[in-house]
Amino acid sequence: MTSETRPYHHGDLRSALVQAGVQLARSGGAQALGLRELTRQVGVTPNAAYRHFADHRALLLAVALEAQEHLAEEMRKQMNTIRDDADPADRALHRLRAVGTGYIHFALAEPGWFELAILNPPERGDEAAPPPSIDDRVPVPFQLLLDALDEMVTAGLLTAAQRENAEWACWSTVHGLADLATRGPLRHQDPKVIDRLAGHVVDTVIQGLRG
Amino acid sequence: MTSETRPYHHGDLRSALVQAGVQLARSGGAQALGLRELTRQVGVTPNAAYRHFADHRALLLAVALEAQEHLAEEMRKQMNTIRDDADPADRALHRLRAVGTGYIHFALAEPGWFELAILNPPERGDEAAPPPSIDDRVPVPFQLLLDALDEMVTAGLLTAAQRENAEWACWSTVHGLADLATRGPLRHQDPKVIDRLAGHVVDTVIQGLRG
DNA sequence: TGTACATCAGTGAACGCGCGTTCACTGATGTAC
DNA sequence: TGTACATCAGTGAACGCGCGTTCACTGATGTAC
């Protein structure tokens, strides 16, 4: 069928909505993802969305998962810039650094996606009898951090004691700078300056972990 | 005049609006501060607000300044829990720690105010010919951090080189944890747990600064 | 192979809402003479 | 000491907007026999 014919049935409206959301979010952030705007974008009636999503928030979260995947991708990209046969310690350090700088770099390069990626899942207290652990999966970007820290331990750069709670120190630092650089007082700084700062704060926190 | 008589002229509508904003923000955050809701709260017509504020955002920012002052107050309170005649190094360290833990503690104790306190000032690029440095004052909470870091240098705990960009490492870490604990994945954690984490991440970043 | 029919994925119109802002106005205040 | 008048701080009504959601519906699909 040609692109002119608009069939009554869309075919894959669900993923079309999500993809439209990903595009809109890229330039406009979460706020650009009105249910009406998304359906408009796809060329479909607003209520059609309700065939595929319980409500507006569910649609938003589906888009957020995509954004999270983009974030993880950038982090992985930076993590993989070291050869596999490098010295384990160098490798561990490089990868931990990359987790942090990748996170910040992504926030700068794609602020709209970043905003979405850190979007909250629905409140737990809302439903009666919350499903115990369903969909309690650890977000991929966070898992990359956990893995990198474990690798630091394996490589002998971090003791078990130092490893404890290290993820929160790391995530706090890196997320904090990302927030300052996108929503906060650094939001109009030259990206080059931010990237330099990113390297500095990441090194600082890693230094701090090692005592 | 009794509280029953509603005089035509309010008397001090401007500050009444701001105070109502402070109260509303405490439980509802920035989102609770609709212009209509605020004027409703004060018992005045929506447009009356325009006698005192250019627009909704200006009113919001006035409330944000108050919230920022509350934040600074909490930080100062924690900073002053050490005697003035204590050993200078102990004192400097204590005060730097307090800057961080005070910030995080405030975010936990008053999430609505915290959200407002970190609200962005208006965009710079928006006005033609931006006023060069008018109202470019450093926010008080940030100034407290700068002072604490300088005190670390004076006390000999930080070299001039280590002092460089230290404010961004500190602010990133502390703000990051505050954000994770209010909007992020830690937002339903027991405050006790967060306070413990706060101590840990603050110590980690300070450790990191000192090399 | 063809037809009946349940099922599914959309449509079209409307509801009810609250928002920030603007316009033309009126009631109150205070100052000059 | 009293009065005219400019000024200021509010009112009342309306504009125009876009939102998420619901209702009753119809067009298309595919499966059973």
XYZ file of C-alpha atoms (C1' of nucleotides) in Angstrom:
488
model
C 0.000 0.000 0.000
C 1.293 3.463 -0.812
C 1.880 6.119 1.806
C -1.128 7.986 0.418
C -3.711 5.399 1.347
C -4.554 5.709 4.981
C -5.903 2.334 5.962
C -8.426 2.209 8.733
C -6.187 -0.055 10.703
C -2.827 1.452 11.306
C -0.879 -1.750 11.582
C 1.380 -1.042 14.486
C 0.015 1.997 16.217
C 1.598 1.175 19.513
C 5.152 1.354 18.313
C 4.327 4.227 15.990
C 3.217 6.249 19.004
C 6.327 5.346 20.931
C 8.557 6.256 18.017
C 6.797 9.565 17.531
C 7.303 10.131 21.222
C 11.007 9.441 20.937
C 11.304 11.998 18.149
C 9.228 14.651 19.880
C 11.022 14.160 23.175
C 14.351 14.665 21.490
C 13.699 18.340 20.938
C 10.928 19.069 23.383
C 11.477 16.820 26.372
C 8.714 15.166 28.319
C 6.508 18.200 28.094
C 6.218 17.780 24.329
C 4.594 14.381 24.758
C 0.952 15.270 25.090
C -1.343 12.421 24.246
C -3.139 14.566 21.718
C 0.100 15.758 20.175
C 1.397 12.220 19.805
C -1.739 10.930 18.131
C -1.801 14.024 15.919
C 1.746 13.232 14.907
C 0.822 9.702 13.912
C -2.332 10.880 12.182
C -4.800 9.165 14.397
C -7.586 10.107 16.776
C -6.602 10.818 20.406
C -8.652 7.983 21.804
C -7.010 5.475 19.496
C -4.101 5.567 21.926
C -6.291 3.988 24.560
C -6.342 0.777 22.542
C -2.664 0.375 23.364
C -2.007 2.222 26.598
C -3.971 2.380 29.813
C -3.506 6.106 30.011
C -1.226 8.949 29.135
C 1.357 8.042 31.738
C 1.723 4.506 30.444
C 2.522 5.885 27.014
C 5.026 8.261 28.542
C 6.764 5.413 30.331
C 7.036 3.378 27.167
C 8.847 6.289 25.557
C 10.995 6.669 28.653
C 12.199 3.089 28.305
C 13.420 3.862 24.806
C 15.216 6.948 26.042
C 16.835 4.846 28.740
C 18.058 2.475 26.087
C 19.650 5.366 24.192
C 21.383 6.430 27.385
C 22.714 2.941 27.999
C 23.918 2.854 24.413
C 25.995 5.996 24.834
C 27.468 4.679 28.043
C 28.371 1.369 26.446
C 29.912 3.202 23.525
C 32.255 5.108 25.789
C 32.977 2.009 27.856
C 34.098 0.102 24.812
C 36.800 2.523 23.724
C 39.400 0.412 25.461
C 40.801 -2.811 24.098
C 39.621 -6.012 25.710
C 43.165 -7.210 26.227
C 44.244 -4.102 28.110
C 45.552 -4.395 31.629
C 42.583 -5.362 33.850
C 43.162 -2.449 36.217
C 43.389 0.068 33.385
C 40.357 -1.473 31.857
C 38.298 -1.366 35.037
C 39.218 2.241 35.669
C 38.489 3.219 32.107
C 35.114 1.589 32.155
C 34.075 3.122 35.440
C 35.092 6.538 34.175
C 33.209 5.922 30.965
C 30.040 5.060 32.852
C 30.146 8.496 34.413
C 31.280 10.611 31.528
C 28.943 8.754 29.183
C 26.018 9.556 31.430
C 26.895 13.234 31.569
C 27.725 13.452 27.913
C 24.387 11.959 27.010
C 22.573 14.441 29.210
C 24.288 17.273 27.385
C 23.933 15.888 23.905
C 20.320 14.775 24.283
C 18.725 16.729 27.100
C 15.229 15.858 25.972
C 15.910 12.148 26.034
C 17.798 12.478 29.272
C 14.864 14.155 30.960
C 12.698 11.303 29.859
C 15.173 8.584 30.751
C 15.187 9.594 34.391
C 11.413 9.789 34.496
C 9.889 8.071 37.471
C 8.003 4.842 37.200
C 4.492 5.014 38.691
C 4.143 5.384 42.425
C 4.107 2.163 44.343
C 1.631 3.106 47.015
C -0.997 3.850 44.412
C -2.216 0.389 43.612
C -3.605 -1.821 46.303
C -1.515 -4.945 46.722
C 1.450 -3.983 44.576
C 2.847 -6.842 42.487
C 5.819 -7.975 44.578
C 8.718 -7.685 42.200
C 7.216 -7.540 38.760
C 9.007 -5.074 36.566
C 11.385 -4.238 39.354
C 14.167 -4.754 36.912
C 17.201 -2.603 37.487
C 17.457 0.027 34.751
C 20.180 -0.864 32.302
C 22.259 2.294 32.806
C 22.369 1.644 36.532
C 23.317 -1.960 35.913
C 26.262 -0.776 33.828
C 27.443 1.209 36.827
C 27.100 -1.767 39.146
C 29.050 -3.936 36.739
C 31.818 -1.373 36.384
C 32.174 -1.137 40.150
C 32.304 -4.899 40.488
C 35.004 -4.945 37.848
C 36.957 -2.480 39.970
C 36.807 -4.941 42.845
C 37.839 -7.837 40.642
C 40.770 -5.808 39.351
C 41.826 -5.134 42.893
C 41.252 -1.379 42.710
C 38.490 -1.389 45.274
C 38.137 -3.397 48.473
C 34.841 -4.991 49.402
C 34.391 -2.335 52.079
C 35.032 0.454 49.627
C 32.629 -1.123 47.187
C 29.794 -0.731 49.653
C 27.378 2.018 48.658
C 29.857 3.128 46.039
C 27.090 3.113 43.434
C 25.276 5.864 45.250
C 28.278 8.097 45.536
C 28.980 7.607 41.849
C 25.445 8.003 40.671
C 24.874 11.047 42.852
C 27.906 12.841 41.508
C 27.299 12.065 37.917
C 23.578 12.634 38.005
C 24.088 15.837 39.950
C 26.397 17.317 37.370
C 24.086 16.205 34.598
C 21.200 17.964 36.297
C 23.176 21.134 36.975
C 24.271 21.132 33.354
C 20.817 20.633 31.868
C 18.296 22.208 34.237
C 20.618 24.021 36.619
C 22.994 26.945 36.711
C 25.425 25.383 34.250
C 22.788 24.912 31.633
C 24.144 27.516 29.264
C 27.779 26.659 29.628
C 29.854 25.632 26.661
C 29.591 21.832 26.351
C 33.368 21.683 26.174
C 33.564 23.213 29.634
C 31.038 20.747 30.949
C 32.861 17.807 29.446
C 36.019 18.945 31.189
C 34.147 19.354 34.457
C 32.644 15.920 33.947
C 36.090 14.371 33.762
C 37.118 16.214 36.879
C 34.157 15.317 39.067
C 34.237 11.705 37.941
C 37.908 11.442 38.796
C 37.243 13.106 42.113
C 34.577 10.673 43.177
C 36.590 7.668 42.067
C 39.528 9.030 44.006
C 37.235 9.406 46.976
C 36.035 5.824 46.771
C 39.565 4.519 46.880
C 40.129 6.252 50.168
C -10.096 46.798 61.339
C -11.267 43.305 62.190
C -10.420 40.270 60.169
C -14.018 40.183 58.983
C -13.936 43.442 57.057
C -12.284 42.908 53.732
C -10.974 46.303 52.740
C -10.759 47.104 49.078
C -7.060 47.673 49.373
C -5.309 44.659 50.721
C -2.405 46.447 52.304
C 0.488 44.255 51.335
C -0.722 41.975 48.642
C 2.712 41.344 47.236
C 4.114 39.733 50.324
C 0.796 38.059 51.093
C 1.014 36.299 47.734
C 4.592 35.273 48.337
C 3.785 33.952 51.798
C 0.813 32.011 50.480
C 3.159 30.626 47.872
C 5.634 29.506 50.489
C 2.906 27.669 52.363
C 1.421 26.051 49.276
C 4.816 25.041 47.951
C 5.638 23.336 51.200
C 3.152 20.580 50.579
C 2.566 20.815 46.861
C 5.813 21.959 45.306
C 6.060 24.329 42.383
C 3.096 22.781 40.672
C 0.782 23.970 43.452
C 1.623 27.586 42.718
C -0.879 28.470 40.034
C -1.515 32.172 39.778
C -5.206 31.612 40.238
C -4.680 29.331 43.205
C -2.441 31.849 44.924
C -4.831 34.739 44.507
C -7.691 32.490 45.584
C -5.714 31.684 48.706
C -5.270 35.338 49.528
C -8.892 36.127 48.696
C -8.245 38.376 45.770
C -8.980 38.448 42.068
C -6.448 36.714 39.772
C -5.523 39.882 37.947
C -4.750 41.689 41.173
C -1.466 39.812 41.091
C -0.462 41.740 38.009
C -0.234 44.913 40.094
C 2.776 43.375 41.811
C 4.312 40.900 39.411
C 4.992 41.115 35.705
C 3.658 37.640 35.184
C 3.217 34.243 36.758
C 6.875 33.363 36.507
C 7.955 36.476 38.358
C 5.701 35.520 41.240
C 7.105 32.018 41.175
C 10.635 33.323 41.397
C 9.809 35.524 44.348
C 8.592 32.441 46.183
C 11.680 30.543 45.050
C 13.915 33.144 46.712
C 12.159 32.530 50.009
C 12.612 28.795 49.614
C 16.277 29.362 48.908
C 16.551 31.320 52.125
C 15.020 28.417 54.045
C 17.576 26.107 52.463
C 20.438 28.396 53.433
C 19.043 28.544 56.959
C 19.142 24.777 57.341
C 22.664 24.672 56.013
C 23.807 27.397 58.386
C 22.136 25.614 61.263
C 24.133 22.449 60.628
C 27.301 24.429 60.017
C 27.043 26.092 63.395
C 26.933 22.919 65.454
C 30.651 23.223 66.090
C 32.232 25.626 68.580
C 33.952 28.683 67.167
C 37.083 27.954 69.137
C 37.468 24.431 67.809
C 40.616 23.448 65.987
C 40.539 25.276 62.603
C 41.007 22.088 60.623
C 38.245 20.276 62.497
C 36.074 23.312 62.090
C 36.662 23.622 58.347
C 35.971 19.968 57.797
C 32.861 20.064 59.929
C 31.499 23.047 58.091
C 32.133 21.622 54.651
C 30.421 18.406 55.675
C 27.528 20.397 57.075
C 27.082 22.294 53.829
C 26.513 19.009 52.092
C 24.464 17.145 54.642
C 22.402 20.255 55.339
C 21.550 20.529 51.658
C 20.481 16.917 51.443
C 18.657 16.974 54.744
C 16.673 19.994 53.641
C 15.719 18.302 50.387
C 14.361 15.365 52.364
C 12.630 17.350 55.052
C 11.091 19.935 52.741
C 10.899 18.492 49.248
C 8.398 21.098 48.106
C 10.608 23.972 49.133
C 13.644 22.216 47.747
C 12.039 21.844 44.355
C 11.330 25.539 44.353
C 14.725 26.558 45.679
C 16.500 25.031 42.720
C 14.077 26.619 40.276
C 15.746 28.269 37.356
C 15.903 32.002 36.966
C 14.514 33.229 33.625
C 16.385 32.370 30.484
C 19.101 34.767 29.522
C 18.760 34.610 25.797
C 15.180 35.687 25.968
C 15.566 39.415 26.428
C 17.417 41.446 23.864
C 20.500 43.074 25.365
C 20.535 41.249 28.680
C 21.425 43.464 31.643
C 25.134 42.689 32.113
C 25.351 41.557 35.708
C 22.222 42.820 37.377
C 20.822 40.256 39.730
C 23.634 37.909 38.950
C 24.103 37.493 42.650
C 25.359 34.116 43.728
C 22.590 32.202 45.507
C 23.232 32.127 49.238
C 23.390 28.324 49.564
C 26.061 28.190 46.884
C 27.970 30.981 48.572
C 28.008 28.951 51.765
C 29.683 26.146 49.844
C 32.285 28.493 48.379
C 33.048 29.881 51.816
C 33.386 26.427 53.331
C 35.807 25.390 50.609
C 37.858 28.530 51.098
C 37.975 27.766 54.789
C 39.373 24.349 53.931
C 42.186 26.050 52.043
C 42.844 28.458 54.882
C 42.949 25.575 57.326
C 45.506 23.859 55.130
C 43.282 20.915 54.262
C 43.099 21.757 50.602
C 45.770 23.110 48.273
C 44.982 25.871 45.825
C 45.110 23.323 43.012
C 42.724 21.005 44.807
C 40.423 23.934 45.481
C 39.939 24.485 41.776
C 36.503 23.422 40.559
C 35.965 21.735 43.901
C 32.607 23.505 44.207
C 31.293 21.648 41.214
C 32.354 18.255 42.450
C 30.747 19.014 45.814
C 27.589 20.518 44.463
C 27.144 17.766 41.899
C 27.412 15.025 44.488
C 25.185 16.622 47.020
C 22.602 17.841 44.569
C 22.631 14.507 42.822
C 21.826 12.585 45.968
C 19.161 15.120 46.867
C 17.556 14.644 43.475
C 17.745 10.849 43.619
C 16.209 10.981 47.084
C 13.333 13.279 46.176
C 12.458 12.677 42.522
C 14.558 9.626 41.827
C 14.748 5.940 42.685
C 15.527 6.587 46.350
C 12.448 8.700 46.831
C 10.647 6.230 49.030
C 13.590 5.190 51.124
C 13.564 5.653 54.863
C 14.972 9.121 55.617
C 17.345 7.514 58.090
C 18.875 5.482 55.294
C 19.229 8.580 53.150
C 20.854 10.531 55.944
C 23.387 7.760 56.343
C 24.012 7.687 52.610
C 24.348 11.467 52.689
C 27.145 11.244 55.216
C 28.847 8.625 53.124
C 28.725 10.393 49.779
C 29.777 13.678 51.329
C 32.756 12.054 52.963
C 33.595 10.328 49.710
C 33.690 13.495 47.677
C 35.702 15.360 50.302
C 38.122 12.465 50.383
C 38.299 12.692 46.611
C 39.096 16.389 46.662
C 42.001 15.875 48.963
C 43.516 13.418 46.521
C -15.276 -21.752 -1.318
C -18.259 -18.912 0.677
C -20.651 -16.895 4.286
C -21.951 -15.548 9.272
C -20.253 -13.530 13.010
C -17.316 -12.349 16.917
C -13.521 -9.474 17.683
C -10.638 -5.824 17.316
C -8.892 -1.040 16.034
C -10.145 2.756 14.817
C -13.643 7.356 14.470
C -16.347 11.581 15.897
C -18.148 14.379 19.125
C -18.294 15.991 23.447
C -17.274 16.721 28.578
C -15.309 19.240 32.106
C -11.488 21.332 33.554
C -8.233 24.977 34.866
C -5.029 27.749 33.247
C -2.515 32.648 32.317
C -3.740 36.839 30.574
C -6.296 41.157 28.870
C -9.828 44.744 28.874
C -12.482 48.259 30.638
C -13.934 49.482 34.954
C -14.498 51.365 39.996
C -13.403 52.059 44.797
C -9.991 54.021 47.918
C -6.054 56.931 49.018
C -3.430 60.866 49.554
C -1.685 65.278 48.099
C -1.936 70.336 46.548
C -3.888 74.532 47.325
C -10.245 72.985 56.824
C -12.216 71.469 52.945
C -12.360 70.167 48.338
C -10.641 68.738 43.512
C -8.151 65.531 41.316
C -4.416 62.432 40.009
C -2.921 58.028 41.228
C -3.044 53.588 42.612
C -4.999 48.846 43.814
C -8.324 46.364 43.268
C -12.893 44.119 40.545
C -15.692 41.497 37.004
C -16.116 39.349 32.935
C -14.312 37.294 29.249
C -10.830 35.240 25.824
C -8.599 31.500 23.894
C -6.285 27.627 24.758
C -5.187 22.689 25.131
C -5.497 19.103 27.856
C -6.830 13.856 29.250
C -10.654 11.130 29.062
C -15.356 8.928 28.006
C -19.243 7.493 25.170
C -21.472 5.392 21.540
C -20.304 4.248 17.097
C -18.411 1.925 12.588
C -15.087 -0.085 9.450
C -11.939 -3.930 8.882
C -10.133 -8.467 9.998
C -9.994 -13.206 10.549
C -11.869 -17.565 11.981
C -15.393 -21.569 12.147
C -18.094 -24.406 9.612
